[in-house]
């Protein structure tokens, strides 16, 4: 079965001093780097998803900024595919589905940021399109969320979203499963 490592939005704005710093972004980025190295060593398919904001009110991932660049921990090599997206779902108005089908890829290994937004929406869409999904949970990061004047801590957001995805949409693994 052909598989791909899909690295979603591991970009500078999510790291310390970025415009949308996430909790544990460095740790998640370092774990993504380890998984990436394993895929490189095996000459497996690798796709970097890069979000570039197009909404007029966007506060981060602005075009042509340092913050929108892919973080050095997972900097693409020359032969690695980069797909630009403008929505949380990496399939929406991108070439991702066509690329996966053209290369007969059946399984997506996902690492990235934000777990509760782009990782989640991409995983659900991929499953609905018939792919087998595996999310490397400790190679993903999120942030505190607020609802009805209550704060939900990032750790709880991470646990809730990964556990929800594990029910039907994805297997959840750890970096240690790869290295």
GROMACS .gro file of C-alpha atoms in nm:
model
  179
    1UNK     CA    1   0.000   0.000   0.000
    2UNK     CA    2   0.143   0.338  -0.101
    3UNK     CA    3   0.149   0.602   0.167
    4UNK     CA    4   0.241   0.967   0.202
    5UNK     CA    5   0.352   1.184   0.491
    6UNK     CA    6   0.129   1.491   0.488
    7UNK     CA    7   0.282   1.776   0.690
    8UNK     CA    8   0.011   2.036   0.743
    9UNK     CA    9   0.088   2.400   0.817
   10UNK     CA   10   0.408   2.358   1.015
   11UNK     CA   11   0.482   2.725   0.962
   12UNK     CA   12   0.667   2.997   1.152
   13UNK     CA   13   0.360   3.185   1.277
   14UNK     CA   14   0.270   2.885   1.498
   15UNK     CA   15   0.604   2.888   1.681
   16UNK     CA   16   0.735   3.117   1.959
   17UNK     CA   17   0.722   3.484   1.856
   18UNK     CA   18   0.485   3.399   1.571
   19UNK     CA   19   0.151   3.568   1.519
   20UNK     CA   20  -0.049   3.260   1.636
   21UNK     CA   21   0.179   3.070   1.873
   22UNK     CA   22   0.053   2.722   1.960
   23UNK     CA   23   0.108   2.521   2.276
   24UNK     CA   24   0.392   2.268   2.235
   25UNK     CA   25   0.467   2.374   1.878
   26UNK     CA   26   0.840   2.314   1.920
   27UNK     CA   27   0.791   1.962   2.058
   28UNK     CA   28   0.539   1.880   1.784
   29UNK     CA   29   0.771   2.024   1.520
   30UNK     CA   30   1.065   1.820   1.647
   31UNK     CA   31   0.852   1.505   1.637
   32UNK     CA   32   0.734   1.586   1.286
   33UNK     CA   33   1.100   1.625   1.188
   34UNK     CA   34   1.175   1.273   1.317
   35UNK     CA   35   0.886   1.122   1.121
   36UNK     CA   36   0.990   1.325   0.815
   37UNK     CA   37   1.343   1.186   0.837
   38UNK     CA   38   1.207   0.831   0.846
   39UNK     CA   39   1.002   0.897   0.533
   40UNK     CA   40   1.304   1.054   0.364
   41UNK     CA   41   1.521   0.755   0.459
   42UNK     CA   42   1.260   0.521   0.306
   43UNK     CA   43   1.215   0.736  -0.006
   44UNK     CA   44   0.842   0.756   0.068
   45UNK     CA   45   0.612   1.027  -0.064
   46UNK     CA   46   0.615   1.354   0.131
   47UNK     CA   47   0.381   1.650   0.089
   48UNK     CA   48   0.416   1.983   0.268
   49UNK     CA   49   0.090   2.175   0.298
   50UNK     CA   50   0.143   2.549   0.334
   51UNK     CA   51  -0.144   2.780   0.427
   52UNK     CA   52  -0.136   3.127   0.275
   53UNK     CA   53  -0.407   3.358   0.404
   54UNK     CA   54  -0.633   3.527   0.152
   55UNK     CA   55  -0.905   3.663   0.384
   56UNK     CA   56  -0.887   4.041   0.417
   57UNK     CA   57  -0.909   4.015   0.798
   58UNK     CA   58  -0.640   3.745   0.832
   59UNK     CA   59  -0.394   3.801   1.116
   60UNK     CA   60  -0.136   3.534   1.035
   61UNK     CA   61   0.008   3.335   0.742
   62UNK     CA   62   0.002   3.656   0.544
   63UNK     CA   63   0.146   3.628   0.192
   64UNK     CA   64   0.517   3.691   0.150
   65UNK     CA   65   0.593   3.701   0.524
   66UNK     CA   66   0.837   3.510   0.741
   67UNK     CA   67   0.543   3.380   0.942
   68UNK     CA   68   0.390   3.204   0.643
   69UNK     CA   69   0.711   3.019   0.557
   70UNK     CA   70   0.747   2.649   0.642
   71UNK     CA   71   0.938   2.613   0.968
   72UNK     CA   72   1.309   2.517   0.941
   73UNK     CA   73   1.249   2.198   1.144
   74UNK     CA   74   1.065   2.047   0.845
   75UNK     CA   75   1.202   2.256   0.562
   76UNK     CA   76   1.119   2.088   0.231
   77UNK     CA   77   1.394   1.938   0.023
   78UNK     CA   78   1.408   2.000  -0.351
   79UNK     CA   79   1.207   1.695  -0.458
   80UNK     CA   80   0.933   1.721  -0.195
   81UNK     CA   81   0.590   1.837  -0.303
   82UNK     CA   82   0.452   2.164  -0.163
   83UNK     CA   83   0.082   2.237  -0.195
   84UNK     CA   84  -0.052   2.582  -0.113
   85UNK     CA   85  -0.395   2.604   0.047
   86UNK     CA   86  -0.623   2.886   0.156
   87UNK     CA   87  -0.878   2.694   0.365
   88UNK     CA   88  -0.853   2.460   0.668
   89UNK     CA   89  -0.929   2.151   0.456
   90UNK     CA   90  -0.615   2.072   0.254
   91UNK     CA   91  -0.830   1.928  -0.027
   92UNK     CA   92  -1.045   2.238  -0.077
   93UNK     CA   93  -0.948   2.410  -0.402
   94UNK     CA   94  -0.604   2.247  -0.417
   95UNK     CA   95  -0.439   1.980  -0.629
   96UNK     CA   96  -0.402   1.740  -0.333
   97UNK     CA   97  -0.664   1.483  -0.437
   98UNK     CA   98  -0.544   1.476  -0.795
   99UNK     CA   99  -0.182   1.429  -0.683
  100UNK     CA  100  -0.271   1.143  -0.447
  101UNK     CA  101  -0.479   0.968  -0.712
  102UNK     CA  102  -0.214   1.015  -0.981
  103UNK     CA  103   0.042   0.848  -0.754
  104UNK     CA  104  -0.194   0.569  -0.639
  105UNK     CA  105  -0.157   0.668  -0.274
  106UNK     CA  106  -0.404   0.500  -0.041
  107UNK     CA  107  -0.280   0.597   0.307
  108UNK     CA  108  -0.208   0.937   0.460
  109UNK     CA  109   0.018   0.977   0.763
  110UNK     CA  110  -0.062   1.322   0.901
  111UNK     CA  111   0.139   1.553   1.126
  112UNK     CA  112   0.079   1.923   1.163
  113UNK     CA  113  -0.092   2.221   1.305
  114UNK     CA  114  -0.358   2.313   1.428
  115UNK     CA  115  -0.499   1.980   1.544
  116UNK     CA  116  -0.847   2.120   1.600
  117UNK     CA  117  -0.868   2.297   1.265
  118UNK     CA  118  -0.658   2.204   0.962
  119UNK     CA  119  -0.545   1.859   1.077
  120UNK     CA  120  -0.900   1.764   1.177
  121UNK     CA  121  -1.073   1.897   0.864
  122UNK     CA  122  -0.817   1.739   0.632
  123UNK     CA  123  -0.834   1.400   0.808
  124UNK     CA  124  -1.215   1.391   0.791
  125UNK     CA  125  -1.219   1.493   0.426
  126UNK     CA  126  -0.954   1.233   0.338
  127UNK     CA  127  -1.148   0.956   0.509
  128UNK     CA  128  -1.465   1.062   0.326
  129UNK     CA  129  -1.266   1.038   0.001
  130UNK     CA  130  -1.171   0.677   0.080
  131UNK     CA  131  -0.818   0.714   0.216
  132UNK     CA  132  -0.678   0.533   0.519
  133UNK     CA  133  -0.570   0.791   0.777
  134UNK     CA  134  -0.312   0.783   1.054
  135UNK     CA  135  -0.241   1.091   1.265
  136UNK     CA  136   0.086   1.117   1.456
  137UNK     CA  137  -0.066   1.278   1.764
  138UNK     CA  138   0.252   1.401   1.930
  139UNK     CA  139   0.361   1.560   1.600
  140UNK     CA  140   0.057   1.788   1.608
  141UNK     CA  141  -0.011   2.104   1.808
  142UNK     CA  142  -0.307   2.319   1.899
  143UNK     CA  143  -0.394   2.605   2.134
  144UNK     CA  144  -0.631   2.704   2.411
  145UNK     CA  145  -0.982   2.769   2.283
  146UNK     CA  146  -1.264   2.974   2.428
  147UNK     CA  147  -1.639   2.915   2.426
  148UNK     CA  148  -1.908   3.088   2.631
  149UNK     CA  149  -1.647   3.274   2.836
  150UNK     CA  150  -1.474   2.948   2.928
  151UNK     CA  151  -1.122   2.849   2.832
  152UNK     CA  152  -1.049   2.498   2.713
  153UNK     CA  153  -0.680   2.425   2.766
  154UNK     CA  154  -0.475   2.314   2.465
  155UNK     CA  155  -0.401   1.976   2.623
  156UNK     CA  156  -0.775   1.909   2.652
  157UNK     CA  157  -0.842   2.035   2.300
  158UNK     CA  158  -0.570   1.802   2.169
  159UNK     CA  159  -0.707   1.504   2.361
  160UNK     CA  160  -1.066   1.572   2.260
  161UNK     CA  161  -0.998   1.614   1.889
  162UNK     CA  162  -0.762   1.317   1.861
  163UNK     CA  163  -0.999   1.093   2.054
  164UNK     CA  164  -1.291   1.201   1.836
  165UNK     CA  165  -1.093   1.132   1.520
  166UNK     CA  166  -0.985   0.792   1.653
  167UNK     CA  167  -1.345   0.679   1.680
  168UNK     CA  168  -1.389   0.639   1.303
  169UNK     CA  169  -1.173   0.870   1.097
  170UNK     CA  170  -0.815   0.787   1.188
  171UNK     CA  171  -0.573   0.572   1.377
  172UNK     CA  172  -0.375   0.782   1.624
  173UNK     CA  173  -0.008   0.695   1.662
  174UNK     CA  174   0.302   0.849   1.820
  175UNK     CA  175   0.642   0.947   1.683
  176UNK     CA  176   0.795   0.643   1.857
  177UNK     CA  177   0.599   0.422   1.616
  178UNK     CA  178   0.819   0.559   1.335
  179UNK     CA  179   1.166   0.599   1.483
   0.00000   0.00000   0.00000
